[in-house]
Coordinates of C-alpha atoms in Angstrom, one line a residue:
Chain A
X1 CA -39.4 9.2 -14.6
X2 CA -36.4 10.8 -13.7
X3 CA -34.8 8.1 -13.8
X4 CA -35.9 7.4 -17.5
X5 CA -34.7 10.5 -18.6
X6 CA -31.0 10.9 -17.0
X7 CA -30.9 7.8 -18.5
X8 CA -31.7 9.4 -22.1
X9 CA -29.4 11.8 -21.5
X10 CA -26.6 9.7 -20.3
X11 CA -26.7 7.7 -23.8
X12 CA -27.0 11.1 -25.6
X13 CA -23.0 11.5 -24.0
X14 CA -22.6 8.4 -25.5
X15 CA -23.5 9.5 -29.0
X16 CA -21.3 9.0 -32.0
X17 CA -21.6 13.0 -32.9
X18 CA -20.9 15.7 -31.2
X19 CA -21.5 16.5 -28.4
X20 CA -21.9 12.8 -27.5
X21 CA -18.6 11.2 -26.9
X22 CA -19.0 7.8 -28.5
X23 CA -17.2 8.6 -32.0
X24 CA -14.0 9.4 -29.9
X25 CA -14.2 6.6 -28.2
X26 CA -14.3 4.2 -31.0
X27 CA -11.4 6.6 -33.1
X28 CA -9.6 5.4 -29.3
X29 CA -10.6 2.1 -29.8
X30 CA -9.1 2.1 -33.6
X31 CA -6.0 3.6 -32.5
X32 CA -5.5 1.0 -29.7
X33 CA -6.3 -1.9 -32.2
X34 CA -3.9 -0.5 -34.7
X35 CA -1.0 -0.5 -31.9
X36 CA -1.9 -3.8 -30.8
X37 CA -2.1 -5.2 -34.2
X38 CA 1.2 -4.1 -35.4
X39 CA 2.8 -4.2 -31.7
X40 CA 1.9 -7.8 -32.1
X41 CA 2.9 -8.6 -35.4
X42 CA 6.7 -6.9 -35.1
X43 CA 6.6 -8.3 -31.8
X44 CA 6.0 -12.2 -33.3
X45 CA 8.8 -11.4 -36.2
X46 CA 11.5 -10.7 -32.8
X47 CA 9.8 -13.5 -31.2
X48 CA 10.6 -16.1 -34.3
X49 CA 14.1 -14.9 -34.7
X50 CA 15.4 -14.9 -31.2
X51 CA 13.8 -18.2 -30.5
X52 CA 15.8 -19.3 -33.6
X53 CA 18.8 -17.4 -32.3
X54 CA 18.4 -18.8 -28.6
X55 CA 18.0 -22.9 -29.9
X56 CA 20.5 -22.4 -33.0
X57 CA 22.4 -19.4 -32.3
X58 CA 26.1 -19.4 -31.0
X59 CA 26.7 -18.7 -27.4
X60 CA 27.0 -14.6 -27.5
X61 CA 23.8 -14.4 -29.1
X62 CA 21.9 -16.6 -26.9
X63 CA 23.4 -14.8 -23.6
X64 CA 22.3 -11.5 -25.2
X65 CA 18.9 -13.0 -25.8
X66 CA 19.5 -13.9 -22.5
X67 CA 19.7 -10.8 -21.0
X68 CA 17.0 -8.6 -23.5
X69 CA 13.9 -11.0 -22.3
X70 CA 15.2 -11.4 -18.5
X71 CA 15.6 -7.5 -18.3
X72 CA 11.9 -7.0 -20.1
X73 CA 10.2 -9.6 -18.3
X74 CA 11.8 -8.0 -14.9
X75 CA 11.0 -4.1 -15.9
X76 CA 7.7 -2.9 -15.4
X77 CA 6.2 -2.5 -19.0
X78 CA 5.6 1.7 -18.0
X79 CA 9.5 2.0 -17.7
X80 CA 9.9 0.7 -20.5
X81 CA 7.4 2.5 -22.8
X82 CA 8.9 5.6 -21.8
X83 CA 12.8 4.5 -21.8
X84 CA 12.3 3.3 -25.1
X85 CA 9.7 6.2 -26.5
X86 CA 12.6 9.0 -25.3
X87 CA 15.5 6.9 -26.3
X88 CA 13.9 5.5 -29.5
X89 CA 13.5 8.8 -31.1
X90 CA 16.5 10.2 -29.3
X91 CA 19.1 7.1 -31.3
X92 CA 16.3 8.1 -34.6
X93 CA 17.3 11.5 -34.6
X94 CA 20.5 11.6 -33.4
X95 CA 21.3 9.0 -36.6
X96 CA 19.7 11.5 -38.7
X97 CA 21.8 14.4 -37.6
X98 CA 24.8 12.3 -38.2
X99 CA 23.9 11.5 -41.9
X100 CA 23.5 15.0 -42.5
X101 CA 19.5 15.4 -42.3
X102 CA 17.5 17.3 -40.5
X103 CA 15.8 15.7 -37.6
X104 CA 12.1 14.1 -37.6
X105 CA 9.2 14.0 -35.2
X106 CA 8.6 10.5 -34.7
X107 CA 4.8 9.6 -34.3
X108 CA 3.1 8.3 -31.4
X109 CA 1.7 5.4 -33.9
X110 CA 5.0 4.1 -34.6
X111 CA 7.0 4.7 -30.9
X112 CA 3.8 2.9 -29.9
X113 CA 4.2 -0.4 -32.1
X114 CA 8.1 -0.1 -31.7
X115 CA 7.6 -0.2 -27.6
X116 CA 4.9 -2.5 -27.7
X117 CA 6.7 -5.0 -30.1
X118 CA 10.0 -4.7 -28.0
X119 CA 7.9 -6.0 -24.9
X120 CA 6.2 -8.7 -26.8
X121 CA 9.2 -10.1 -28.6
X122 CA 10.6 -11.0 -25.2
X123 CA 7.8 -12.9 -24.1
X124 CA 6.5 -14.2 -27.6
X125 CA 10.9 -15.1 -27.8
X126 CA 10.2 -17.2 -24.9
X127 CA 7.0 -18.8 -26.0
X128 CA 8.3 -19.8 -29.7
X129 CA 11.4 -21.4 -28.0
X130 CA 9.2 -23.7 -25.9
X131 CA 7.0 -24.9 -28.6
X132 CA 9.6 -25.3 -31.2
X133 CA 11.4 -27.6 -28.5
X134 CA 8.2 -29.7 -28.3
X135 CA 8.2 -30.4 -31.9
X136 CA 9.2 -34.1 -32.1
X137 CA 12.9 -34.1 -33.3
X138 CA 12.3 -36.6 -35.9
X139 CA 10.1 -34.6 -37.9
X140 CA 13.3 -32.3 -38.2
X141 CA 15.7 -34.4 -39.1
X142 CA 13.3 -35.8 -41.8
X143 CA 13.0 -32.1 -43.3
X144 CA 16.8 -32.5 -42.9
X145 CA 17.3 -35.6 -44.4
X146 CA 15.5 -34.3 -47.6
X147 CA 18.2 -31.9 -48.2
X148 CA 15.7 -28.7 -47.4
X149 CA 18.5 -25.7 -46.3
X150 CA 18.1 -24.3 -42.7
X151 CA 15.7 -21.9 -43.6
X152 CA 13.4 -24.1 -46.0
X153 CA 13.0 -26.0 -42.5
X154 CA 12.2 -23.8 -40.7
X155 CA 9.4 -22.2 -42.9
X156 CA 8.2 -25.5 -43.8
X157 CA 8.3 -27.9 -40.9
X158 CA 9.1 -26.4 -37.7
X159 CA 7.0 -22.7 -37.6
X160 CA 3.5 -25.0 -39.1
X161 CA 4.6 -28.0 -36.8
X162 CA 4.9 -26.0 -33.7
X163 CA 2.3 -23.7 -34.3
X164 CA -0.4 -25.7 -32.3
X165 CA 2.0 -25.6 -29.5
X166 CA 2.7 -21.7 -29.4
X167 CA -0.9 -21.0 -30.0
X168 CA -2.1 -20.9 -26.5
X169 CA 0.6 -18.7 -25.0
X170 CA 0.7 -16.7 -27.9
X171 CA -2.7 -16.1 -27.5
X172 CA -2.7 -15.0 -24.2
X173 CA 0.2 -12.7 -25.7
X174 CA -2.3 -11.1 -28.1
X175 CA -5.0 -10.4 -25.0
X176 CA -2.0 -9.2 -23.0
X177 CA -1.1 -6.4 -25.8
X178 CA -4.5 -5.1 -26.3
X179 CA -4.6 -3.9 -22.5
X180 CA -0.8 -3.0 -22.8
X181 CA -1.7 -0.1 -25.5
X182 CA -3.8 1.4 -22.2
X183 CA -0.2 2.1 -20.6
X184 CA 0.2 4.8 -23.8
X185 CA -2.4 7.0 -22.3
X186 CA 0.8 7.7 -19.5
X187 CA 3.3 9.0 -22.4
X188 CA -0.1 10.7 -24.1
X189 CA -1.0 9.1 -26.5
X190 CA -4.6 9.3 -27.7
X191 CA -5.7 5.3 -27.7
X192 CA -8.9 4.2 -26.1
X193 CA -8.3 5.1 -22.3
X194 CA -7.1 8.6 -22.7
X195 CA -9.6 9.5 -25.0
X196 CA -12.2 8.0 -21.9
X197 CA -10.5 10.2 -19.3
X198 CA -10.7 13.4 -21.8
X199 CA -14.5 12.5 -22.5
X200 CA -14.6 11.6 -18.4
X201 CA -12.6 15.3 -17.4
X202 CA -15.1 17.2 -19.9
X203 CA -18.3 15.6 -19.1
X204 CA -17.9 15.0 -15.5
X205 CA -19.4 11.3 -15.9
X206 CA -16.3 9.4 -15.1
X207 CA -18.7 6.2 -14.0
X208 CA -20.2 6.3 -17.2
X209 CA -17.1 6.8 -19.5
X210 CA -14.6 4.5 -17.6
X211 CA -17.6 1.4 -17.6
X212 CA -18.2 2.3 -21.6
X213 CA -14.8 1.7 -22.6
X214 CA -14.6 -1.5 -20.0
X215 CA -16.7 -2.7 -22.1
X216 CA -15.5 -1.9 -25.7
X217 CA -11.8 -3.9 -24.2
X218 CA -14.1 -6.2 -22.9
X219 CA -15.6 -7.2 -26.3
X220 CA -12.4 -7.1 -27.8
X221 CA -11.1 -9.8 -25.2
X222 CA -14.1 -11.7 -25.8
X223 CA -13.9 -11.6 -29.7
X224 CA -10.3 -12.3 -29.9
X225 CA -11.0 -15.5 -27.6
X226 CA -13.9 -16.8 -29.9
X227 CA -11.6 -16.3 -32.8
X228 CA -8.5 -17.9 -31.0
X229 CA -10.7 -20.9 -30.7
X230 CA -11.4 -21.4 -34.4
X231 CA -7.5 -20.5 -35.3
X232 CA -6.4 -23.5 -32.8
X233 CA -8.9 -25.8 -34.1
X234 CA -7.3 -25.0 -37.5
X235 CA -4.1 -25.2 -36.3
X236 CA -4.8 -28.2 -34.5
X237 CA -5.5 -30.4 -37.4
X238 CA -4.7 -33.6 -37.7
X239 CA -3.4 -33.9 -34.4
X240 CA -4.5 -36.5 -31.7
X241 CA -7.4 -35.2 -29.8
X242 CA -6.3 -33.7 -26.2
X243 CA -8.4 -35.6 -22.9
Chain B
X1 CA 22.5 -29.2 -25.5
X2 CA 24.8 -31.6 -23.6
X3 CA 28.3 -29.5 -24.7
X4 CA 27.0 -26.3 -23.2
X5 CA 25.9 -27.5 -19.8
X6 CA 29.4 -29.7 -19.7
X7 CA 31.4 -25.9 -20.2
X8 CA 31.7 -23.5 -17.2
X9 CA 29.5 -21.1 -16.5
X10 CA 32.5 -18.5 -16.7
X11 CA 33.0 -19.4 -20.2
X12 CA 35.4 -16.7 -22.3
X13 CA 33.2 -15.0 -23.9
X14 CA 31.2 -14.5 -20.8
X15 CA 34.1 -12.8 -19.3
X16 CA 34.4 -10.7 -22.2
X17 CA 31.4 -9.7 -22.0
X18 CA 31.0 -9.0 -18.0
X19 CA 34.0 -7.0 -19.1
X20 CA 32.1 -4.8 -21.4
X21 CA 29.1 -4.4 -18.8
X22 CA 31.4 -2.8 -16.2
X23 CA 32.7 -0.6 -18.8
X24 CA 29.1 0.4 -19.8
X25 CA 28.5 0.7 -16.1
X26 CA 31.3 2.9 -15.5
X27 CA 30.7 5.0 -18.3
X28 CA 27.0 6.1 -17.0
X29 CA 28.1 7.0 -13.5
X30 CA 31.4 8.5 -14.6
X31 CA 29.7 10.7 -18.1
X32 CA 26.0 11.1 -16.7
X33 CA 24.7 13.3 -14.6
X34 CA 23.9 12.1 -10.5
X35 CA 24.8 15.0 -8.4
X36 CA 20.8 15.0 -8.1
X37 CA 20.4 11.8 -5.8
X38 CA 21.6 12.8 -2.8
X39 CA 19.1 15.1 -2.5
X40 CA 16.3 13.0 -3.5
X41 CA 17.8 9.5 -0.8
X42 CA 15.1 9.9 1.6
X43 CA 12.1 10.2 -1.0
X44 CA 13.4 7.4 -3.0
X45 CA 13.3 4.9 0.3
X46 CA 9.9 6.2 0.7
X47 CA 8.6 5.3 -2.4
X48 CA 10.9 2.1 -2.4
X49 CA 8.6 1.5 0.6
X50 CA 5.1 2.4 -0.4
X51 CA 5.7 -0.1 -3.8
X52 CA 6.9 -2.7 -1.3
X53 CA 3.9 -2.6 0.7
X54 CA 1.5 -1.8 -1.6
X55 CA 2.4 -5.4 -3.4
X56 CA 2.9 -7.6 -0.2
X57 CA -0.7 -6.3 0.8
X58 CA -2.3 -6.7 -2.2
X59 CA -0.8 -9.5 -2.5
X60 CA -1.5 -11.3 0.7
X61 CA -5.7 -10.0 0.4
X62 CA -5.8 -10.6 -3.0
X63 CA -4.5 -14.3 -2.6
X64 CA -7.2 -14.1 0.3
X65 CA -9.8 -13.6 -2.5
X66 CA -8.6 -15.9 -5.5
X67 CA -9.0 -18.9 -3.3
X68 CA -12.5 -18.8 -3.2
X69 CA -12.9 -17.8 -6.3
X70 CA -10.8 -21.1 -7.3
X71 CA -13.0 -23.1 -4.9
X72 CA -16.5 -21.6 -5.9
X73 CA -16.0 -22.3 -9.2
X74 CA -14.8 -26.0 -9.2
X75 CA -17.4 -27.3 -6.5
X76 CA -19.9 -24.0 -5.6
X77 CA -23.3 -23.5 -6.3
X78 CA -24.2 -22.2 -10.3
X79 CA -24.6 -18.6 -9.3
X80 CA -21.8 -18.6 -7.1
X81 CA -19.4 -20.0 -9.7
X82 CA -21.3 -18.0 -12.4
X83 CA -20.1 -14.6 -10.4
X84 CA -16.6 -15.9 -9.9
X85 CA -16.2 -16.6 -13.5
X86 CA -17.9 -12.9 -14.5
X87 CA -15.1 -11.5 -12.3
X88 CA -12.1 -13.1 -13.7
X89 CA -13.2 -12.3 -17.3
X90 CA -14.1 -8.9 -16.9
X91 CA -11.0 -8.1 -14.7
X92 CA -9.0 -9.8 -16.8
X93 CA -10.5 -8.2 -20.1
X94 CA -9.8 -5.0 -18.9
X95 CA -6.9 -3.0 -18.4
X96 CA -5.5 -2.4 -14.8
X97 CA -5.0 1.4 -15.9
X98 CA -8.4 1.5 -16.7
X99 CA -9.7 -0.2 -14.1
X100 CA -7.9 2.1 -11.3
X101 CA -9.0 5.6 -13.1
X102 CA -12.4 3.6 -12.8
X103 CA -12.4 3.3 -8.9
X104 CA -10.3 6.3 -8.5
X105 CA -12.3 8.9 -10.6
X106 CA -15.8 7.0 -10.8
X107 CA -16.3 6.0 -7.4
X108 CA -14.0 9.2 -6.2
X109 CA -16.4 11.3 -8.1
X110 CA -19.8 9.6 -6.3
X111 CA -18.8 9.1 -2.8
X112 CA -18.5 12.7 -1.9
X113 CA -22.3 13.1 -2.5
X114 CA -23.5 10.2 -0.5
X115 CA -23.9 12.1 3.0
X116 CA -23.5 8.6 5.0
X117 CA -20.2 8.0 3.6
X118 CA -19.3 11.2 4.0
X119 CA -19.7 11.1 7.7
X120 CA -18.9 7.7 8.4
X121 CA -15.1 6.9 10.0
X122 CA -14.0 5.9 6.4
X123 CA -14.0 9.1 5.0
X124 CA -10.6 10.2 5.9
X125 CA -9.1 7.2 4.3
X126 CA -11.2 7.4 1.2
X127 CA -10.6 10.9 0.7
X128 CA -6.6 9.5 -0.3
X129 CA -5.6 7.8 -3.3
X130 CA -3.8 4.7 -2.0
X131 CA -6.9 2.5 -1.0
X132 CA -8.3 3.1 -4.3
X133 CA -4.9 1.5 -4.9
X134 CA -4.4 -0.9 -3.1
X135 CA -8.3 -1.9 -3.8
X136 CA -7.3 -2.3 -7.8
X137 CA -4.2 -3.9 -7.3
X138 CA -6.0 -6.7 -5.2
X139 CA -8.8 -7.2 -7.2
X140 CA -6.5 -7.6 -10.2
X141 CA -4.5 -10.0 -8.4
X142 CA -7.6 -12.2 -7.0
X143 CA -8.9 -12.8 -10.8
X144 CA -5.2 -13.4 -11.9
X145 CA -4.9 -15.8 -8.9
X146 CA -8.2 -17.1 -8.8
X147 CA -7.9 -18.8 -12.2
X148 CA -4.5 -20.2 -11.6
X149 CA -6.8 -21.9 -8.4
X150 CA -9.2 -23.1 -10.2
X151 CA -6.9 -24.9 -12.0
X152 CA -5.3 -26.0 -8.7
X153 CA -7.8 -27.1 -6.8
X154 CA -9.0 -29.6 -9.9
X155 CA -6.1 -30.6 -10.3
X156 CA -6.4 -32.1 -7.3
X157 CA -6.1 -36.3 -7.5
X158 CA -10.0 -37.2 -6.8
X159 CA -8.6 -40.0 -4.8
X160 CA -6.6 -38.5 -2.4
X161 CA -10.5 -36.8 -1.5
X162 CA -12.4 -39.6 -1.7
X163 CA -9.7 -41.2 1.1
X164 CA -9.9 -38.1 3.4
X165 CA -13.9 -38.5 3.3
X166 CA -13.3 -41.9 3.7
X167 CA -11.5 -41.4 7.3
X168 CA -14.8 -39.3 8.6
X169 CA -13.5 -35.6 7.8
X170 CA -16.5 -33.2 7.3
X171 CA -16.0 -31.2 4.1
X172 CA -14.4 -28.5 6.3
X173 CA -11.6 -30.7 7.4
X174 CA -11.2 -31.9 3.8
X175 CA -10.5 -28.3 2.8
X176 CA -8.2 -28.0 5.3
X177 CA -6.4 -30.2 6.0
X178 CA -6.2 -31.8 2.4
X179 CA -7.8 -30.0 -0.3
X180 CA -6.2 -26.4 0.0
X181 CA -2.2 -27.8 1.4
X182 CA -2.2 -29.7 -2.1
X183 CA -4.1 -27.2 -4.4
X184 CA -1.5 -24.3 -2.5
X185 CA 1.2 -26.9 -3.4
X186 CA 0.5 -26.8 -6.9
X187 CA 0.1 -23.5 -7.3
X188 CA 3.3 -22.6 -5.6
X189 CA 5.4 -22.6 -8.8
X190 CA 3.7 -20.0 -10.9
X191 CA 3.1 -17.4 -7.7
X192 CA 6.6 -16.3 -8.0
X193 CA 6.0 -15.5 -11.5
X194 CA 2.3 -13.8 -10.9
X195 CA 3.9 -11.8 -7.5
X196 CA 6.6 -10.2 -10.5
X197 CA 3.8 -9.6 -12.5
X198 CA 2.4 -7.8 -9.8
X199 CA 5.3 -5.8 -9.1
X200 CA 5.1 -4.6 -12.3
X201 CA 1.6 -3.2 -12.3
X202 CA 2.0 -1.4 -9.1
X203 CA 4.1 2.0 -10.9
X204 CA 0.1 2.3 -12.3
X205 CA -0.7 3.8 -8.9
X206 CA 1.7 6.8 -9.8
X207 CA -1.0 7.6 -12.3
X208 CA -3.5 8.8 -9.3
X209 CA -1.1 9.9 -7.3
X210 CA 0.2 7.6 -4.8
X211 CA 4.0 8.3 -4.5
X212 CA 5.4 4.7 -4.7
X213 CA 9.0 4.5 -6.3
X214 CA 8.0 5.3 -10.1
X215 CA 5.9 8.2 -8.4
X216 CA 9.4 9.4 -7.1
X217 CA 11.5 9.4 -10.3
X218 CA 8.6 11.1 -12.3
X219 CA 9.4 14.0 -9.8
X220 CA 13.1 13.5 -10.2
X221 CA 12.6 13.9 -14.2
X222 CA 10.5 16.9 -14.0
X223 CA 12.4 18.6 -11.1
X224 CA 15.7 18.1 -12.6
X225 CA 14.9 18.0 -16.7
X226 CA 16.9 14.7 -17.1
X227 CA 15.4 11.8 -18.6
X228 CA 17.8 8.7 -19.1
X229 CA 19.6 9.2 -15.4
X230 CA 16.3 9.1 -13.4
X231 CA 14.6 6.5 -16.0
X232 CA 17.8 3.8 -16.3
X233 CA 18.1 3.8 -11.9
X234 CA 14.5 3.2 -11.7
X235 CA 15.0 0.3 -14.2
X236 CA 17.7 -1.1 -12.4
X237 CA 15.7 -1.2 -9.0
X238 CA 12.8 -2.5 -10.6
X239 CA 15.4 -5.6 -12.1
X240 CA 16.7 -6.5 -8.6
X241 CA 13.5 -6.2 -6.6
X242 CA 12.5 -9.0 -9.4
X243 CA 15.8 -10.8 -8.8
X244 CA 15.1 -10.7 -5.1
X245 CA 11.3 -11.6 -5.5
X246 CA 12.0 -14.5 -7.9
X247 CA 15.4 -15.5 -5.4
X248 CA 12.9 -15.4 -2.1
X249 CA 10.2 -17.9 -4.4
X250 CA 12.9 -20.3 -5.7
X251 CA 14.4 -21.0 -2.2
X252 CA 10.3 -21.1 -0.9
X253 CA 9.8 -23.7 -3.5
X254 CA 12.8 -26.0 -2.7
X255 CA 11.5 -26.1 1.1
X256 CA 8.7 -28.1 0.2
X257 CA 8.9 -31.4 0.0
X258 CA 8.4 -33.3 -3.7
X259 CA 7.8 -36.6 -5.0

């Protein structure tokens, strides 16, 4: 019986209104999807164009290249959110003062997605590169041989013909960046996992909160998978079967 | 490809460009502001110390773990391999920050009123922060580890079983003397690359306040108000304890013999 009811009260913490925590939670949850989601997609955009530059570029821009995704892959992604959040909006501002305007609080949404995308680019760089190498060359040269300009190749033939390689590490990229927008909490920013250790710190149920939003990434993880699968079968078409 | 590989590595531009490092080098120690790291030497090799360890043991216990989680769940009994699998996907669904204020606050807020914990000899350990640590960084690295396993130990050529059955080994000896060498083998290549990974998670135990190296520069910033000087060293000493991790794997790789 007492057991019955602590449970009762336990999922009245857990309660969309207040007093029950569950509404921030799920605005946390929001805000993490939101950085992920456009973390991600800035973060594809820098992947694209510096695989591009890496396979096609000339040889200062593929040793810079170089250098941005060895130094990001090497850098543990907490340095780097908060190198980039200070000197982001310090190069922001400091660009705004020069042209004469008065300087701007940047918002944690967007120093999020700019950090976030920054460390995906390197990686998603890295992927991109790999897959576009596996597309059979001939396929290229065809595109080429049709007379379609660099560009019309590229958005025809090689980004649709190496998407079904890419797909699997990218992702894995996307999983990755919904757990990265947890290392915001650090610089403050309210995303799911500071919002749990406000609701945790208030309440005094830090099991309780901490397990609750395991499970909201947890679903998110599990989601995202079952719609990976349908995007690679999509993606796949047409392609032999793989053993 | 074949023109670049056929130039020198020194190639002009490179020089150029080495050139312009040095300069950008000489410009942040000349222009910024380090009168602050001498005082702070002796806290910095501590930290420098704490991260190292705090990786080579999590490391070395959580490999410990991820081989039977491989091994349960390419040959184990259904429940067994049922639990291994729960484990990978919920550690790996999760984030590791969340995970450690989990165990850190959670179980930190629970053990003090369990009496028998309380007065058994692990109290004074579990009354710091760093096994809570060193337990997440572990477990993260077992269900990172265990899957690259898995994949490992079925990768395995069924033949090259079937023979060391065939010469009279008891499953035991299989795993010994066959089994895990070749599924190791295998897995050799990517555990540089997970052990980096690692290295980068482990600044996450400055969050409950185990002093490891990022611990240290967080109190540099905040003792000093500077935030690039602090920030841009700890980068750099994060980039060559990568360098020297992924150095240390290569030359471990090349000792072992290939086909």
């Amino acid at each position: 019986m007492e057991l019955l009811s602590e449970w009762q009260s336990n999922l009245a913490l857990l309660a969309l209104s207040p007093p029950g925590w569950g509404g921030n939670l799920l605005r946390g949850l929001l805000h993490s999807l939101e950085i992920a989601l456009g973390g991600y997609s800035l973060g594809l955009i820098i992947g694209i164009a510096g695989a591009c530059g890496k396979l096609y570029g000339g040889p200062i821009t593929r040793d810079l290249l170089a250098t941005y995704t060895t130094c990001v892959r090497a850098i543990p992604e907490l340095v780097l959110i908060l190198l980039l959040y200070y000197a982001g909006t310090d190069a922001v501002n400091q660009l705004l003062t020069w042209m004469g305007r008065p300087t701007i609080d940047i918002s944690g949404l967007a120093a999020g997605i700019f950090v976030i995308a920054a460390v995906q680019g390197a990686y998603a760089t890295e992927v991109i590169r790999g897959a576009i190498k596996s597309v059979p060359v001939g396929q290229l040269e065809a595109a080429r041989a049709y007379g379609m300009s660099g560009f019309q190749c590229l958005r025809r033939v090689t980004l649709p013909a190496m998407l079904p390689f890419a797909i699997p590490g990218l992702a894995n990229l996307w999983l990755i960046a919904t757990k990265d927008t947890a290392l915001l909490a650090v610089v403050g920013f309210s995303e799911l996992t500071l919002e749990t250790r406000q609701a945790a710190g208030s309440t005094k149920h830090y099991l309780l909160f901490y397990c609750a939003a395991g499970v909201l990434y947890l679903l998110v993880t599990l989601v995202s998978q079952v719609l990976i699968r349908f995007i690679e079968k999509h993606a796949r078409r047409g392609l032999p079967q793989q053993g | 490809m074949s023109h670049s590989t056929a130039k020198p590595w020194l190639a002009t531009h490179r020089i150029v460009m080495i050139v312009i490092a040095i300069a950008l080098v000489a410009y942040v120690t000349l222009n910024m502001r380090w009168e602050w790291l001498p005082r702070y030497t002796d806290l910095i090799a501590q930290g420098l110390w704490r991260t190292l360890w705090l990786l080579a043991l999590s490391v070395f216990f959580g490999f410990l773990l991820a081989v039977p989680i491989g091994l349960v769940q390419v040959t184990g009994p259904r429940p067994l391999s049922a639990l291994a699998l729960g484990f990978c996907t919920v550690i790996r669904g999760t984030p590791l920050l969340l995970q450690l204020w989990l165990l850190y606050y959670g179980l930190g807020s629970i053990f003090p009123s369990i009496p028998e914990i309380r007065d058994s000899f692990l109290w004074p350990y579990l009354r710091q922060a760093w096994p809570y640590a060193l337990l997440t960084l572990t477990l993260s690295f077992a269900a990172y580890e265990g899957e690259i396993m898995r994949g490992a130990f079925s990768g395995v050529p069924k033949g090259e079983l079937e023979a060391a059955r065939a010469y009279g080994m008891s499953p035991w000896q299989v795993l010994r003397r066959v089994w895990l060498p070749r599924a190791f083998h295998r897995a050799l290549p990517t555990l540089g690359g997970e052990v980096v990974l690692q290295l980068k998670a482990t600044p996450l135990v400055a969050t409950i306040t185990v002093i490891d190296i990022y611990g240290v520069f967080s109190r540099v910033r905040q003792d000093t108000f500077l935030t690039y000087e602090p920030l841009l060293l700890l980068a750099l000493i994060y980039l060559i304890l990568a360098g020297l991790l992924t150095l240390v794997f290569r030359h471990l790789e090349n000792r072992l013999p290939v086909r």
